[in-house]
Amino acid sequence: TAKEDLLKMVEHPFVQALLRWKKHDYHRSHYIESKALHKAYDGRVHPQWKPWGARTGRWSSAPNFQNWPKYLRSMIIAPHGRMIVGADYSQLEMRIMAAMSGDLKLMRLCAEADESDKLNPQKDPHAYMALRTFGHAYQEAYDRSHTDKDAKEKCKTLRDITKTTVYGLNYGSGAQTVLNGIYDRGYDGPPLTINVIKRVINTYFTEFPGIPTWRENTLKTAVANKKVVSPILGRHRVFPLGQVEATVAYNYPIQSGAADIMNLRVWELYRGLKDIDASAFLIAQVHDAVYVECAEAKAKDVARFVEDTLTVEWSLEEGGPSMPYVASAAISKNWKEAA
């Protein structure tokens, strides 16, 4: 039942059911029944947040509070009279990739993206990729998505496939690893094959030729300098023996760039939050999103402040074009909806 073997038979209904069972069994053992995530005397979970956690500068937590499945996050509920405000960056890694590669088409798609219209190929880079990869299948579903729930779900599925593939490439993953990752994330749509993933990859490199050029140049520079460097804070990862892995060379600038932006803006958020609501405090930082608990009466003011503080425009390369890094906030009683 190794995943690589199961995915070779993914079209079989039993294999699809087994993959779904394995996903839920993992969630049961690691989250639902995990002693480390049991609530404390005050009804809260108290993870240890580690701003120094990952080599790239991204935060981590112990126990792992960041990779909770979204459907379980609805169990985290603000106390009476309180709300949760969540804010997430829009296509942060894709925007960093666009800015560093200088690919004009990708930069335009990112700069003109509209978070409220993310299935529209002209308003979202991942939807654009889905259209270019799946052609008529995506266009037909999108045309019906405003009135047909099934068509809308199909659009979301195809967009998620392209999005996960692109982000997998940013991590330096190959097609097989990307396919495994899609099923790890809980995919339970029509069977996916490795050839579909390869088609997404080919489309990505064809549509945005600046990306493969950037990857090639980045790897050469890393090998020559025996290090990789974050684009804003200059955080180093050094390879004294010169053995630079291609996956690290591709991934580190993107991940560390996202960490640079998030860490700088979260510090400003932390410093100014009490001026908006003296009772407000940060409760979680999950990848490209932050979550704040605040007084219900102050929730709208806090949401506006969080959006304004996280949103910024920067150039990641000296003399290079600037790119807006936009965050949008949501208010909810539970963690799942505050995103």
Coordinates of C-alpha atoms in Angstrom, one line a residue:
T1 CA 0.0 0.0 0.0
A2 CA 2.9 2.4 -0.6
K3 CA 1.5 5.6 -2.1
E4 CA 3.7 5.3 -5.2
D5 CA 2.3 1.9 -5.9
L6 CA -1.3 2.9 -5.2
L7 CA -1.1 5.9 -7.5
K8 CA -0.2 3.5 -10.4
M9 CA -3.7 2.0 -9.9
V10 CA -5.5 5.2 -9.0
E11 CA -8.3 4.7 -11.5
H12 CA -9.5 1.7 -9.5
P13 CA -12.5 2.6 -7.2
F14 CA -11.1 0.6 -4.3
V15 CA -7.7 2.4 -4.5
Q16 CA -9.5 5.8 -4.5
A17 CA -11.4 4.7 -1.4
L18 CA -8.2 3.4 0.3
L19 CA -6.4 6.7 -0.4
R20 CA -9.3 8.6 1.2
W21 CA -9.3 6.3 4.2
K22 CA -5.5 6.8 4.6
K23 CA -5.9 10.6 4.6
H24 CA -8.6 10.5 7.2
D25 CA -6.8 8.0 9.3
Y26 CA -3.8 10.3 9.3
H27 CA -6.0 13.2 10.4
R28 CA -7.5 11.1 13.2
S29 CA -4.1 10.0 14.6
H30 CA -2.2 13.3 14.2
Y31 CA -4.9 15.8 15.0
I32 CA -8.1 14.5 16.5
E33 CA -6.6 12.0 18.9
S34 CA -3.2 13.7 19.3
K35 CA -2.5 14.2 23.0
A36 CA -0.3 17.1 22.2
L37 CA -3.2 19.0 20.7
H38 CA -5.6 18.4 23.5
K39 CA -7.0 21.6 25.0
A40 CA -5.6 22.8 28.3
Y41 CA -7.3 23.9 31.5
D42 CA -8.5 27.1 29.9
G43 CA -10.1 25.4 26.9
R44 CA -7.3 26.5 24.6
V45 CA -4.6 24.7 22.7
H46 CA -1.1 26.2 23.5
P47 CA 1.4 25.4 20.8
Q48 CA 4.9 26.8 21.0
W49 CA 5.5 29.2 18.1
K50 CA 9.0 29.2 16.6
P51 CA 9.8 32.2 14.4
W52 CA 13.2 30.6 13.8
G53 CA 11.6 27.3 13.0
A54 CA 12.5 26.6 9.3
R55 CA 15.8 27.3 7.5
T56 CA 14.0 29.6 5.2
G57 CA 12.8 31.8 8.0
R58 CA 9.2 30.5 8.0
W59 CA 7.6 29.9 11.3
S60 CA 6.9 26.4 12.7
S61 CA 5.1 25.2 15.8
A62 CA 5.3 22.4 18.3
P63 CA 3.0 20.5 18.2
N64 CA 2.2 21.0 14.5
F65 CA -0.6 23.6 14.6
Q66 CA -0.1 24.8 11.1
N67 CA -1.2 21.9 9.0
W68 CA -4.6 21.3 10.5
P69 CA -7.0 20.1 7.8
K70 CA -9.3 23.0 7.1
Y71 CA -12.5 21.1 7.9
L72 CA -11.2 20.6 11.4
R73 CA -10.5 24.3 12.0
S74 CA -14.1 25.0 12.5
M75 CA -13.6 23.4 16.0
I76 CA -11.5 26.4 17.0
I77 CA -14.1 29.0 18.2
A78 CA -13.6 32.4 19.7
P79 CA -14.9 33.0 23.3
H80 CA -18.1 34.9 24.0
G81 CA -17.8 38.5 22.9
R82 CA -14.7 37.8 20.8
M83 CA -14.0 37.2 17.1
I84 CA -11.2 35.8 15.0
V85 CA -9.7 38.0 12.2
G86 CA -7.7 36.1 9.6
A87 CA -5.7 37.6 6.8
D88 CA -4.0 35.8 4.0
Y89 CA -1.6 37.0 1.3
S90 CA -2.9 36.6 -2.3
Q91 CA -0.7 34.3 -4.3
L92 CA 2.4 35.4 -2.3
E93 CA 4.8 32.7 -3.6
M94 CA 3.5 33.2 -7.2
R95 CA 4.1 37.0 -6.9
I96 CA 7.6 36.4 -5.6
M97 CA 8.3 34.0 -8.4
A98 CA 7.0 36.6 -10.9
A99 CA 9.1 39.4 -9.4
M100 CA 12.3 37.5 -9.3
S101 CA 12.0 35.9 -12.8
G102 CA 10.9 39.2 -14.4
D103 CA 8.4 37.3 -16.5
L104 CA 6.1 40.1 -17.7
K105 CA 3.0 38.0 -18.4
L106 CA 3.1 36.4 -15.0
M107 CA 3.8 39.8 -13.3
R108 CA 0.8 41.3 -15.1
L109 CA -1.5 38.4 -14.1
C110 CA -0.4 38.7 -10.4
A111 CA -0.6 42.5 -10.3
E112 CA -4.2 42.4 -11.8
A113 CA -5.4 39.5 -9.7
D114 CA -8.7 39.8 -7.9
E115 CA -9.1 37.6 -4.9
S116 CA -12.9 37.8 -5.2
D117 CA -12.9 36.4 -8.7
K118 CA -10.3 33.7 -8.5
L119 CA -11.9 31.3 -11.0
N120 CA -11.7 34.0 -13.8
P121 CA -8.6 33.2 -16.0
Q122 CA -8.1 36.9 -16.5
K123 CA -8.2 37.7 -12.8
D124 CA -6.1 34.9 -11.3
P125 CA -2.8 33.3 -12.4
H126 CA -3.8 29.8 -11.3
A127 CA -7.1 30.0 -13.2
Y128 CA -5.2 31.2 -16.2
M129 CA -3.0 28.1 -15.9
A130 CA -6.0 25.9 -15.6
L131 CA -7.5 27.3 -18.8
R132 CA -4.3 27.0 -20.8
T133 CA -3.7 23.4 -19.5
F134 CA -7.3 22.0 -19.7
G135 CA -8.6 24.3 -22.5
H136 CA -12.3 23.7 -23.4
A137 CA -12.9 21.6 -20.3
Y138 CA -12.1 24.6 -18.0
Q139 CA -13.7 27.2 -20.2
E140 CA -17.0 25.3 -20.5
A141 CA -17.1 24.8 -16.7
Y142 CA -16.2 28.4 -16.1
D143 CA -19.0 29.7 -18.4
R144 CA -21.5 27.7 -16.4
S145 CA -19.9 28.2 -12.9
H146 CA -22.1 31.2 -12.1
T147 CA -25.3 29.2 -12.1
D148 CA -24.2 25.6 -11.9
K149 CA -22.7 24.3 -8.6
D150 CA -21.1 21.2 -10.2
A151 CA -19.4 23.4 -12.9
K152 CA -18.1 25.7 -10.2
E153 CA -16.6 22.7 -8.3
K154 CA -15.0 21.4 -11.4
C155 CA -13.3 24.8 -12.0
K156 CA -12.1 24.8 -8.4
T157 CA -10.7 21.2 -8.8
L158 CA -8.9 22.0 -12.1
R159 CA -7.5 25.3 -10.6
D160 CA -6.3 23.4 -7.5
I161 CA -4.5 20.9 -9.6
T162 CA -2.5 23.6 -11.5
K163 CA -1.9 25.6 -8.3
T164 CA -0.5 22.6 -6.4
T165 CA 1.6 21.6 -9.4
V166 CA 3.1 25.1 -9.7
Y167 CA 3.8 25.3 -6.0
G168 CA 5.4 21.8 -6.1
L169 CA 7.7 23.0 -8.8
N170 CA 8.6 26.0 -6.6
Y171 CA 9.8 23.4 -4.1
G172 CA 11.8 21.7 -6.7
S173 CA 9.5 18.7 -6.9
G174 CA 9.2 16.4 -9.9
A175 CA 5.9 15.2 -11.5
Q176 CA 5.6 12.1 -9.3
T177 CA 6.2 14.0 -6.1
V178 CA 3.6 16.6 -7.1
L179 CA 1.1 13.9 -7.8
N180 CA 1.7 12.4 -4.4
G181 CA 1.3 15.8 -2.8
I182 CA -2.0 16.4 -4.5
Y183 CA -3.4 13.2 -3.0
D184 CA -1.8 14.0 0.4
R185 CA -3.8 17.3 0.4
G186 CA -6.9 15.2 0.2
Y187 CA -7.8 15.2 -3.5
D188 CA -10.7 13.0 -4.2
G189 CA -11.8 14.1 -7.6
P190 CA -11.5 12.2 -10.9
P191 CA -8.4 10.0 -11.1
L192 CA -5.2 11.9 -11.8
T193 CA -2.2 10.5 -13.7
I194 CA 1.4 11.6 -13.9
N195 CA 0.8 12.6 -17.5
V196 CA -1.7 15.2 -16.4
I197 CA 0.9 16.7 -14.0
K198 CA 3.5 16.7 -16.8
R199 CA 1.0 18.6 -19.0
V200 CA 0.6 21.3 -16.3
I201 CA 4.4 21.6 -16.0
N202 CA 4.9 21.9 -19.7
T203 CA 2.2 24.6 -19.9
Y204 CA 3.7 26.5 -17.0
F205 CA 7.2 26.7 -18.6
T206 CA 5.7 27.5 -22.0
E207 CA 3.4 30.2 -20.9
F208 CA 5.9 31.9 -18.6
P209 CA 9.4 31.4 -20.3
G210 CA 11.0 33.6 -17.7
I211 CA 10.5 30.9 -15.1
P212 CA 12.8 28.2 -16.5
T213 CA 15.4 30.8 -17.4
W214 CA 15.4 32.1 -13.8
R215 CA 15.6 28.6 -12.4
E216 CA 18.7 27.8 -14.6
N217 CA 20.4 31.1 -13.6
T218 CA 19.6 30.7 -10.0
L219 CA 21.1 27.3 -9.8
K220 CA 24.3 28.4 -11.6
T221 CA 24.6 31.4 -9.1
A222 CA 24.1 29.2 -6.1
V223 CA 26.7 26.6 -7.3
A224 CA 29.2 29.4 -8.0
N225 CA 28.7 31.2 -4.7
K226 CA 28.1 28.0 -2.6
K227 CA 25.1 29.7 -1.0
V228 CA 21.5 30.8 -1.5
V229 CA 20.2 34.1 -0.1
S230 CA 16.8 35.5 0.9
P231 CA 15.8 38.4 -1.4
I232 CA 15.0 41.1 1.3
L233 CA 16.7 40.3 4.6
G234 CA 19.7 38.5 3.1
R235 CA 19.3 35.3 5.2
H236 CA 22.0 32.9 4.0
R237 CA 22.0 29.1 3.6
V238 CA 25.6 28.1 2.9
F239 CA 27.0 25.0 1.2
P240 CA 30.8 25.1 2.1
L241 CA 31.5 21.9 0.1
G242 CA 29.7 23.4 -2.9
Q243 CA 27.1 20.5 -3.1
V244 CA 24.0 22.6 -3.9
E245 CA 20.8 20.7 -4.4
A246 CA 18.7 22.0 -7.3
T247 CA 15.6 21.7 -5.2
V248 CA 17.1 24.0 -2.6
A249 CA 18.3 26.5 -5.1
Y250 CA 14.8 26.8 -6.7
N251 CA 12.9 26.8 -3.5
Y252 CA 14.9 28.8 -1.0
P253 CA 14.6 32.3 -2.6
I254 CA 10.8 31.9 -2.9
Q255 CA 10.2 30.4 0.5
S256 CA 12.6 32.8 2.2
G257 CA 11.2 35.8 0.3
A258 CA 7.8 34.9 1.6
A259 CA 9.2 34.6 5.1
D260 CA 11.0 37.9 4.8
I261 CA 7.8 39.7 3.9
M262 CA 5.7 38.0 6.5
N263 CA 8.2 38.4 9.3
L264 CA 8.7 42.1 8.6
R265 CA 5.0 42.9 8.4
V266 CA 4.0 40.7 11.4
W267 CA 6.4 42.7 13.5
E268 CA 4.6 45.9 12.4
L269 CA 1.3 44.2 13.1
Y270 CA 2.4 43.2 16.6
R271 CA 3.6 46.7 17.4
G272 CA 0.4 48.5 16.3
L273 CA -2.3 46.0 17.2
K274 CA -2.9 47.3 20.7
D275 CA -3.6 50.8 19.4
I276 CA -6.6 49.4 17.6
D277 CA -7.9 47.0 20.3
A278 CA -6.1 46.8 23.6
S279 CA -7.4 43.3 24.1
A280 CA -6.4 41.9 20.7
F281 CA -3.5 39.5 20.3
L282 CA -2.0 37.2 17.6
I283 CA -3.1 33.6 18.0
A284 CA -1.5 31.9 15.0
Q285 CA 0.8 32.5 12.0
V286 CA 0.2 29.8 9.4
H287 CA 2.4 30.0 6.2
D288 CA 1.1 33.1 4.4
A289 CA -1.7 33.9 6.9
V290 CA -2.0 35.4 10.3
Y291 CA -4.9 35.1 12.8
V292 CA -5.9 37.6 15.5
E293 CA -8.4 37.3 18.4
C294 CA -10.1 40.5 19.2
A295 CA -13.2 42.1 20.8
E296 CA -16.3 41.6 18.7
A297 CA -17.0 45.4 18.7
K298 CA -13.5 46.1 17.3
A299 CA -13.3 43.3 14.7
K300 CA -13.9 45.5 11.6
D301 CA -11.3 48.0 12.8
V302 CA -8.8 45.2 13.5
A303 CA -9.5 43.6 10.1
R304 CA -8.8 46.9 8.3
F305 CA -5.6 47.4 10.2
V306 CA -4.4 43.9 9.5
E307 CA -5.0 44.3 5.8
D308 CA -3.3 47.7 5.6
T309 CA -0.3 46.5 7.6
L310 CA 0.4 43.3 5.7
T311 CA -0.2 44.8 2.3
V312 CA 3.1 46.2 0.8
E313 CA 4.8 46.9 -2.5
W314 CA 8.5 45.9 -2.9
S315 CA 11.1 45.2 -5.5
L316 CA 13.0 42.0 -4.7
E317 CA 15.8 42.6 -7.1
E318 CA 18.0 45.7 -7.2
G319 CA 16.7 47.9 -10.0
G320 CA 13.9 45.4 -10.6
P321 CA 10.2 46.0 -11.0
S322 CA 8.1 46.3 -7.9
M323 CA 5.3 44.0 -7.1
P324 CA 2.3 44.5 -4.8
Y325 CA 1.9 41.9 -2.1
V326 CA -1.7 42.1 -1.1
A327 CA -3.5 40.6 1.9
S328 CA -7.2 40.4 2.5
A329 CA -8.9 39.8 5.8
A330 CA -12.0 38.0 7.0
I331 CA -13.9 38.0 10.3
S332 CA -15.5 34.9 11.8
K333 CA -16.4 33.2 15.1
N334 CA -14.3 30.1 14.0
W335 CA -10.9 29.6 12.6
K336 CA -12.0 27.9 9.4
E337 CA -14.1 30.8 8.2
A338 CA -11.6 33.5 9.2
A339 CA -9.5 33.0 6.1

